[in-house]
Amino acid sequence: MTTKLLEVENLTKKFPSSVKTSEGKGEFTAVDDISFSVSAGEIVGLLGPNGAGKSTTINCLLGVIKPDSGSVTVFGMDLQKKRTEIMQKVNYCSAEYNLPWHLTVYEALLVFCHLYSVKNAKERISELLGLFELEDLRNKAVRELSFGQRARANLVKSLLNRPRLLLLDEPMASMDPDIVDKGIKLLKKIQKENGMSIIYTSHNMWEIEQVASNVIFINHGKVMAQGSPLELTKQELKLETKEPDLREVFIRLTRRKEKPL
Amino acid sequence: MWGIALRHIFLTMHQLERFADLFIFPIVGLLLWGFLSQSVAFASSNLAVFFIGGLILWTMFERVGTGIGIDFMWDIWERNLMNVLASPITLVEHIGGLVWVSIIKVIISIAAMWLIAALFYGFNLGSLGSSLVFLWANIVIFAVSLGIFNVALIIRYGHILGPLTWIIPFAIQPFTAAFYPVSIFPPYVQKIVYFLPLVHVFEGMRYTLSTGKLDLVRLETAFVLNIFYFVLAIAFFSYMFSIVRKRGTVAKL
Ligand SMILES: Nc1ncnc2c1ncn2[C@@H]1O[C@H](COP(=O)(O)OP(=O)(O)O)[C@@H](O)[C@H]1O
Ligand SMILES: [Mg+2]
């Protein structure tokens, strides 16, 4: 219990919906009674099709959205009560969002150093810009960066405060495979060095296969299956294999109509 | 808090049009209306003084009142808001940072207008004496309340309501008696406009300009009203924020 960095219990989030369903009075359940935990140093992949409830889950973990029920415990503290303290050692990155467009890379990162009370901000920024091969761009405006450079700058932002828990919500969405591959390698290297935990969401099974040691497959807001990529493959495809094949698992689980686990 | 402030200071430095916000609009406005008021008010110089004083105080209000909402919207426009919301800073610190930055900006604008008014019209803002500090404080508090109200609307209804940031000050301007005495209004309108702290501020300013004395009653009335609106704005904001956190629409802004 105490070794768990993050514990999510019975998390449920309903949104008001214009469409009336049989289950509720115009409510739509985006996250449906999800429970899982993340240990220190673990990379968990949250895999599921578009609209599965991945971002909603992440936003609940960030305390940006208030869940209807369930509890989120980070570093042994209740997120509802200790959000500020917890977020000091958590960070977030999504390809959907940018660093401030008109600022230079350095200025934008400096702003986030202040928001996260990072000490020795200058050194920290230089160190990370070096790691992500962005030194030459430090005085360029964020809007002038290419797609891939922006993704890397976002990742730099998410590492500024040396997070113990990193929440990555489709950080490489719509990037070309070469960029994704480089990004993931770098991320895994940094993760190995400082032992942080990562939750990585994607609808791309290949990405998840590369990055995650433990995969949680969700659809319609429910956990459908959970395990290492290889375990999932064996368990869902019911065959003996040495190669994980999340693509097949993804297709099966997405099309499966019967009750989840 | 400083982080948010810094973000907008950097933004201002990168944008020419935002320098316009600081200097050009206040100064050009002052020049235009200042000369006009002088030409109209050849005979009674008091009128010109009232007008220029009103203009400077009004500009202070408008800059702070709209600045807070606009700066907040920049984070939506630049798709950065979610990054800020995900950070450890609390909403109070976020708003605090926005208030801070608009106060810094308005001080710069005032300095510029003070200088211009003195050079062109021989109007010394300092002639308001200690009254200036109280007037200024009251203006800033009301402007901050309006700014918080704007941000609450934006957070709830998205930046479709953003233009209200400009429209509200524009719409209340005629009723604030910035450029003419309250006595001009019909009696029933007077009763209503007295609920605006700004009305007391501008009346107080004219009183000080013509007598050289502090209008304590007006300043106190303005202050009490201000506290009321400020608490109201905070309550409205907290309510709107709790709604969008429940509906999950904060993450969609
Ligand atoms: N604020 C909201 N209001 C209403 N419905 C929402 C809101 N946010 C997300 N949804 C819906 O909830 C479902 C899950 O969304 P999301 O968590 O973004 O999925 P994912 O990130 O897995 O693609 C989707 O059907 C989406 O349309
Ligand atoms: Mg998503």
XYZ file of C-alpha atoms and ligand atoms in Angstrom:
542
model
C 0.000 0.000 0.000
C 2.581 2.551 1.063
C 4.823 1.933 -1.946
C 2.063 3.155 -4.240
C 2.741 6.600 -5.624
C -0.729 7.043 -6.953
C -3.912 5.317 -6.016
C -7.171 5.801 -7.838
C -10.250 4.231 -6.302
C -13.654 4.004 -7.941
C -13.172 7.186 -9.900
C -16.381 8.220 -11.637
C -17.075 11.290 -13.725
C -20.397 12.066 -15.324
C -21.013 14.946 -17.672
C -24.350 16.555 -18.346
C -25.493 15.424 -21.747
C -28.067 16.701 -24.148
C -28.857 13.140 -25.164
C -31.067 11.239 -22.744
C -29.871 7.721 -22.135
C -31.489 4.758 -20.484
C -29.021 4.834 -17.594
C -29.430 8.414 -16.490
C -31.330 11.665 -16.674
C -29.363 13.253 -19.439
C -26.029 12.263 -17.958
C -23.154 10.694 -19.739
C -20.574 8.674 -17.849
C -17.128 9.489 -19.222
C -15.198 7.684 -16.482
C -16.989 4.753 -14.940
C -15.763 3.419 -11.611
C -12.080 3.189 -12.530
C -9.527 1.909 -10.018
C -5.819 1.478 -10.537
C -2.528 2.293 -8.916
C 0.941 3.321 -9.987
C 4.128 2.333 -8.138
C 7.278 4.375 -7.910
C 9.337 4.176 -11.093
C 6.595 2.584 -13.119
C 5.407 3.674 -16.571
C 1.729 2.985 -16.988
C 0.144 3.222 -20.396
C -3.473 4.308 -20.527
C -4.637 2.951 -23.854
C -8.043 3.340 -25.417
C -9.851 4.654 -28.470
C -10.827 8.302 -28.892
C -13.466 9.279 -26.382
C -12.612 6.389 -24.042
C -12.191 8.723 -21.081
C -8.397 9.018 -20.958
C -8.181 12.798 -20.819
C -11.041 13.002 -18.348
C -9.159 10.607 -16.076
C -5.947 12.644 -16.369
C -7.804 15.901 -15.674
C -9.290 14.364 -12.541
C -5.778 13.332 -11.457
C -4.659 16.940 -11.957
C -7.537 18.232 -9.863
C -8.678 20.403 -12.771
C -11.933 18.469 -13.052
C -13.826 17.435 -9.945
C -14.881 13.776 -10.010
C -18.409 12.815 -8.977
C -17.135 10.069 -6.719
C -14.065 8.057 -5.937
C -10.761 9.087 -4.440
C -7.358 10.021 -5.779
C -4.387 9.624 -3.450
C -1.004 10.915 -4.598
C 2.162 10.441 -2.512
C -0.163 9.226 0.254
C -2.108 12.515 0.312
C -5.688 13.146 -0.661
C -5.781 15.186 -3.879
C -8.914 17.074 -2.830
C -7.223 18.368 0.311
C -3.556 18.763 -0.625
C -3.621 19.680 -4.282
C -1.054 22.485 -4.163
C 1.429 20.394 -2.218
C 0.960 17.390 -4.495
C 1.219 19.339 -7.751
C 4.606 20.675 -6.706
C 5.933 17.223 -7.622
C 3.577 16.356 -10.459
C 3.681 17.670 -13.989
C 1.626 17.454 -17.122
C 2.058 17.619 -20.850
C -0.266 17.256 -23.780
C 0.233 17.962 -27.468
C -3.133 19.727 -27.402
C -1.653 22.642 -25.487
C 1.216 25.016 -26.113
C 3.648 26.999 -24.182
C 2.712 30.677 -24.464
C 2.913 31.354 -28.179
C 4.485 34.811 -28.193
C 7.136 34.182 -25.571
C 10.557 32.808 -26.334
C 11.228 29.239 -25.296
C 13.397 30.438 -22.454
C 10.869 32.973 -21.183
C 8.037 30.466 -21.320
C 10.060 27.934 -19.363
C 11.095 30.589 -16.845
C 7.430 31.398 -16.244
C 6.713 27.755 -15.482
C 9.753 27.571 -13.210
C 8.058 30.289 -11.171
C 4.704 28.535 -11.202
C 6.397 25.392 -9.879
C 8.796 27.224 -7.534
C 11.818 25.634 -9.208
C 15.121 26.598 -7.614
C 18.101 27.467 -9.839
C 15.706 27.945 -12.725
C 18.363 29.081 -15.210
C 20.538 26.023 -14.700
C 17.566 23.676 -14.795
C 16.307 25.139 -18.064
C 19.738 24.962 -19.697
C 20.213 21.397 -18.558
C 16.901 20.240 -20.032
C 17.231 22.270 -23.227
C 20.554 20.521 -23.722
C 19.047 17.101 -23.162
C 16.280 17.763 -25.665
C 18.625 19.403 -28.187
C 16.843 22.727 -28.016
C 19.679 25.041 -26.883
C 19.796 26.800 -30.235
C 16.122 27.635 -30.001
C 16.050 29.104 -26.529
C 15.596 32.658 -27.810
C 13.131 31.759 -30.529
C 9.434 32.452 -30.044
C 7.396 29.339 -29.314
C 5.229 30.024 -32.378
C 8.288 29.753 -34.633
C 9.056 26.201 -33.568
C 8.221 23.203 -35.690
C 5.716 20.649 -34.477
C 8.352 18.295 -33.167
C 10.335 21.057 -31.492
C 7.191 22.264 -29.777
C 6.500 18.771 -28.484
C 10.006 18.651 -27.060
C 9.633 22.097 -25.502
C 6.405 20.895 -23.885
C 8.242 17.901 -22.483
C 10.968 20.167 -21.130
C 8.283 22.196 -19.360
C 6.852 19.029 -17.845
C 10.233 18.052 -16.391
C 11.242 21.423 -14.931
C 10.162 20.609 -11.384
C 11.697 17.094 -11.383
C 8.257 15.527 -11.024
C 7.844 12.248 -9.178
C 4.695 11.670 -11.184
C 4.397 12.771 -14.789
C 1.018 12.793 -16.526
C 1.376 12.703 -20.290
C -1.886 12.991 -22.189
C -1.188 12.048 -25.800
C 2.057 14.037 -25.688
C 3.018 12.998 -29.218
C -0.385 13.084 -30.869
C -0.124 13.725 -34.626
C 3.684 13.732 -34.598
C 5.499 11.724 -37.211
C 6.878 8.321 -36.113
C 10.468 9.507 -36.151
C 9.729 12.275 -33.643
C 7.639 9.975 -31.507
C 10.392 7.384 -31.452
C 13.048 9.933 -30.441
C 10.780 11.472 -27.838
C 9.958 8.165 -26.243
C 13.606 7.032 -26.139
C 14.596 10.260 -24.433
C 11.728 10.065 -22.010
C 12.601 6.491 -21.048
C 16.224 7.461 -20.550
C 15.310 10.316 -18.223
C 12.801 8.143 -16.435
C 15.436 5.463 -15.830
C 17.875 8.010 -14.436
C 15.580 9.648 -11.914
C 13.044 6.926 -11.311
C 9.880 8.956 -11.722
C 6.518 7.395 -12.471
C 4.697 8.175 -15.677
C 1.146 7.784 -16.872
C 1.151 7.931 -20.642
C -2.118 8.046 -22.533
C -2.481 7.324 -26.194
C -4.818 5.750 -28.682
C -1.748 4.528 -30.511
C -0.873 1.000 -29.401
C 2.564 1.146 -30.945
C 3.475 4.137 -28.756
C 2.175 2.378 -25.656
C 4.015 -0.816 -26.547
C 7.271 1.154 -26.705
C 6.826 3.071 -23.531
C 4.780 1.207 -20.964
C 5.599 -1.671 -18.673
C 2.005 -1.864 -17.539
C -0.970 -1.157 -19.754
C -4.475 -0.258 -18.713
C -6.905 -0.576 -21.549
C -10.011 1.570 -21.165
C -13.096 1.967 -23.280
C -16.403 3.692 -22.558
C -14.835 4.882 -19.316
C -14.268 1.367 -18.001
C -11.102 -0.644 -17.454
C -11.373 -3.499 -19.939
C -8.034 -5.198 -19.322
C -4.777 -4.610 -17.531
C -1.252 -6.089 -17.628
C 2.087 -5.880 -19.380
C 1.882 -5.661 -23.181
C 2.896 -9.315 -23.430
C 0.483 -10.468 -20.729
C -2.330 -8.571 -22.379
C -1.573 -10.177 -25.699
C -1.505 -13.673 -24.263
C -4.580 -13.142 -22.157
C -6.784 -11.465 -24.732
C -5.737 -13.338 -27.834
C -5.589 -16.613 -25.913
C -2.343 -17.744 -27.496
C 1.248 -18.438 -26.494
C 3.593 -15.848 -27.933
C 6.787 -14.032 -27.106
C 5.914 -10.894 -29.044
C 3.364 -8.442 -27.690
C 0.725 -7.474 -30.242
C -1.307 -4.642 -28.778
C -2.804 -3.838 -32.159
C -4.740 -7.052 -32.204
C -5.653 -6.639 -28.531
C -6.861 -3.116 -29.203
C -9.115 -4.227 -32.033
C -10.547 -7.128 -30.061
C -11.193 -5.127 -26.935
C -12.687 -2.196 -28.784
C -15.085 -4.375 -30.701
C -16.007 -6.580 -27.782
C -19.515 -5.890 -26.642
C -19.816 -8.105 -23.567
C -19.163 -7.076 -19.965
C -15.707 -5.802 -19.075
C -13.595 -7.406 -16.363
C 1.770 34.881 -8.413
C 4.973 36.344 -9.776
C 4.981 33.599 -12.401
C 1.677 34.786 -13.834
C 2.825 38.389 -13.692
C 6.064 37.509 -15.445
C 4.176 35.698 -18.175
C 2.283 38.863 -19.053
C 5.266 41.135 -18.693
C 7.078 39.009 -21.270
C 4.021 39.036 -23.489
C 3.830 42.817 -23.321
C 7.466 43.143 -24.235
C 6.915 41.073 -27.371
C 3.967 42.940 -28.678
C 3.972 46.367 -30.076
C 0.224 46.685 -29.816
C 0.442 46.041 -26.114
C 2.759 49.001 -25.751
C -0.011 50.892 -27.454
C -2.201 49.773 -24.581
C 0.231 51.239 -22.121
C 1.063 54.547 -23.742
C -0.576 55.351 -27.026
C -4.261 54.900 -26.173
C -4.113 56.742 -22.864
C -2.005 59.539 -24.289
C -3.876 60.016 -27.544
C -7.173 59.965 -25.661
C -5.865 62.540 -23.278
C -4.589 64.783 -26.084
C -7.787 64.622 -28.069
C -10.233 65.231 -25.254
C -7.873 67.480 -23.390
C -7.616 69.951 -26.251
C -11.313 69.718 -26.910
C -12.175 70.473 -23.325
C -9.804 73.423 -23.310
C -11.305 74.887 -26.416
C -14.849 74.431 -25.137
C -14.101 75.692 -21.679
C -12.248 78.891 -22.432
C -14.251 80.791 -19.894
C -14.486 78.470 -16.946
C -11.158 76.781 -16.520
C -12.632 74.548 -13.841
C -14.492 72.620 -16.473
C -11.318 71.726 -18.313
C -9.651 70.672 -15.103
C -12.617 68.504 -14.140
C -12.634 66.967 -17.551
C -8.941 66.160 -17.677
C -8.957 64.803 -14.128
C -12.004 62.692 -14.962
C -10.332 61.421 -18.083
C -7.195 60.338 -16.258
C -9.106 58.585 -13.480
C -11.445 56.967 -15.981
C -8.493 55.657 -17.966
C -7.064 54.113 -14.795
C -10.339 52.306 -14.259
C -10.692 51.128 -17.807
C -7.119 49.855 -18.103
C -7.292 47.726 -14.964
C -10.890 46.627 -15.525
C -10.332 45.360 -19.049
C -6.689 44.343 -18.599
C -7.461 41.508 -16.209
C -9.953 39.850 -18.548
C -7.786 40.338 -21.620
C -4.677 38.917 -19.979
C -6.680 35.919 -18.853
C -7.945 35.382 -22.388
C -4.402 35.414 -23.724
C -3.832 32.078 -22.042
C -6.940 30.737 -23.765
C -5.944 32.166 -27.146
C -2.442 30.750 -26.856
C -3.793 27.370 -25.674
C -1.725 27.611 -22.547
C -4.451 27.804 -19.906
C -4.503 24.066 -19.221
C -0.755 24.120 -18.507
C -1.338 26.865 -15.960
C -4.351 25.146 -14.405
C -2.318 21.947 -14.057
C 0.400 23.759 -12.110
C 0.390 24.005 -8.316
C -0.728 27.613 -8.251
C -4.158 28.230 -6.822
C -6.806 30.203 -8.570
C -6.400 33.001 -6.055
C -2.729 33.246 -6.987
C -3.622 33.151 -10.659
C -6.057 36.041 -10.336
C -3.647 37.769 -7.953
C -0.971 37.649 -10.650
C -3.324 39.196 -13.199
C -4.271 41.983 -10.784
C -0.637 42.641 -10.010
C 0.319 43.005 -13.639
C -2.530 45.347 -14.451
C -1.600 47.531 -11.497
C 1.993 47.719 -12.732
C 0.727 48.645 -16.172
C -1.683 51.266 -14.929
C 1.050 52.923 -12.894
C 3.095 53.241 -16.068
C 0.120 54.684 -17.935
C -0.610 57.156 -15.161
C 2.961 58.360 -15.125
C 2.753 59.010 -18.850
C -0.588 60.803 -18.554
C 0.560 62.819 -15.557
C 3.461 64.100 -17.613
C 1.421 64.851 -20.725
C -1.326 66.605 -18.754
C 1.261 68.759 -17.020
C 3.096 69.603 -20.242
C 0.114 70.384 -22.443
C -2.598 71.630 -20.116
C -0.740 72.708 -17.030
C -2.826 70.182 -15.144
C -0.951 68.689 -12.222
C -2.414 65.407 -11.058
C -0.497 65.981 -7.850
C -2.843 68.856 -7.058
C -5.270 66.201 -5.874
C -2.848 65.642 -3.001
C -3.545 62.767 -0.631
C -7.007 62.499 -2.155
C -5.387 61.012 -5.242
C -4.262 57.940 -3.317
C -7.755 57.269 -1.973
C -9.413 57.917 -5.311
C -6.925 55.666 -7.001
C -7.398 52.877 -4.456
C -11.161 53.006 -4.897
C -10.866 52.949 -8.650
C -8.509 50.001 -8.607
C -10.706 47.974 -6.242
C -13.756 48.481 -8.426
C -11.790 47.721 -11.571
C -10.441 44.530 -10.001
C -13.981 43.457 -9.067
C -15.066 44.046 -12.639
C -12.025 42.121 -13.910
C -12.812 39.157 -11.674
C -16.418 39.262 -12.821
C -15.246 39.199 -16.438
C -12.900 36.276 -15.878
C -15.733 34.363 -14.180
C -17.932 34.881 -17.241
C -15.123 33.850 -19.585
C -14.358 30.728 -17.565
C -18.004 29.727 -17.618
C -19.096 30.715 -21.123
C -15.808 30.757 -23.003
C -14.275 33.688 -24.801
C -17.476 34.245 -26.780
C -18.284 36.508 -23.863
C -14.808 38.017 -24.039
C -15.969 41.244 -25.713
C -17.968 42.016 -22.565
C -14.582 42.892 -21.128
C -14.650 46.036 -23.270
C -18.386 46.484 -23.483
C -19.126 46.675 -19.752
C -16.835 49.660 -19.012
C -18.052 51.324 -22.190
C -21.670 50.793 -21.198
C -21.354 52.083 -17.641
C -19.229 55.081 -18.561
C -22.148 57.488 -19.101
C -23.506 56.619 -15.665
C -20.285 57.094 -13.752
C -20.437 60.884 -13.970
C -16.787 60.892 -14.951
C -17.105 64.036 -17.051
C -20.062 65.864 -15.570
C -21.589 66.276 -12.123
C -24.192 63.779 -10.880
C -26.674 66.635 -10.616
C -27.066 66.485 -14.381
C -28.960 63.193 -14.126
C -32.712 63.152 -13.491
C -33.356 62.531 -9.781
C -34.404 58.880 -10.140
C -31.290 58.109 -12.192
C -29.200 59.795 -9.516
C -30.603 57.399 -6.930
C -29.498 54.449 -9.018
C -26.075 55.662 -10.072
C -25.129 56.304 -6.456
C -24.746 52.549 -6.192
C -21.670 52.851 -8.421
C -18.510 53.509 -6.398
C -17.096 55.370 -9.382
C -19.776 58.052 -9.102
C -18.519 58.886 -5.616
C -14.938 58.794 -6.826
C -15.547 61.338 -9.572
C -17.664 63.563 -7.357
C -14.912 63.366 -4.760
C -12.323 64.287 -7.337
C -14.229 67.393 -8.443
C -14.728 68.405 -4.822
C -11.010 68.175 -4.131
C -10.082 69.965 -7.350
C -12.337 72.894 -6.567
C -11.848 73.155 -2.778
C -8.499 71.486 -2.227
C -10.095 69.432 0.543
C -10.651 65.723 1.014
C -14.255 64.553 0.542
C -14.199 61.909 3.251
C -17.865 61.005 3.097
C -17.690 60.268 -0.610
C -14.490 58.290 -0.261
C -15.936 56.231 2.571
C -19.145 55.575 0.681
C -17.175 54.492 -2.356
C -15.094 52.213 -0.175
C -18.071 50.519 1.460
C -19.720 49.967 -1.916
C -16.433 48.652 -3.232
C -16.135 46.058 -0.491
C -19.646 44.931 -1.331
C -18.931 44.529 -5.065
C -15.586 42.914 -4.423
C -17.113 40.237 -2.180
C -19.866 39.756 -4.745
C -17.330 39.318 -7.565
C -15.320 36.776 -5.576
C -18.461 34.820 -4.691
C -19.633 34.860 -8.299
C -16.223 33.726 -9.462
C -16.010 30.852 -6.960
C -19.482 29.736 -7.962
C -18.692 29.793 -11.685
C -15.416 28.014 -11.122
C -17.037 25.226 -9.126
C -19.553 24.752 -11.945
C -16.915 24.451 -14.661
C -14.859 22.061 -12.571
C -17.915 19.846 -12.241
C -18.873 20.093 -15.888
C -15.295 19.602 -16.989
C -15.487 22.556 -19.336
C -12.421 24.278 -17.817
C -10.248 21.822 -19.673
C -12.001 22.693 -22.933
C -11.454 26.455 -22.884
N -16.617 18.724 -20.452
C -17.265 17.739 -21.072
N -18.609 17.783 -21.194
C -19.283 16.789 -21.812
N -18.700 15.692 -22.336
C -17.367 15.586 -22.246
C -16.567 16.594 -21.610
N -15.276 16.216 -21.664
C -15.257 15.023 -22.301
N -16.501 14.642 -22.653
C -16.877 13.388 -23.323
O -16.400 12.339 -22.523
C -15.868 11.291 -23.330
C -14.438 11.021 -22.930
O -13.640 12.097 -23.347
P -12.081 12.121 -23.142
O -11.772 11.807 -21.734
O -11.577 13.395 -23.677
O -11.635 10.914 -24.080
P -10.187 10.512 -24.597
O -9.188 11.421 -24.005
O -10.016 9.086 -24.178
O -10.245 10.628 -26.092
C -16.034 11.730 -24.766
O -17.193 11.128 -25.289
C -16.195 13.222 -24.663
O -16.995 13.711 -25.703
Mg -7.862 12.742 -24.955
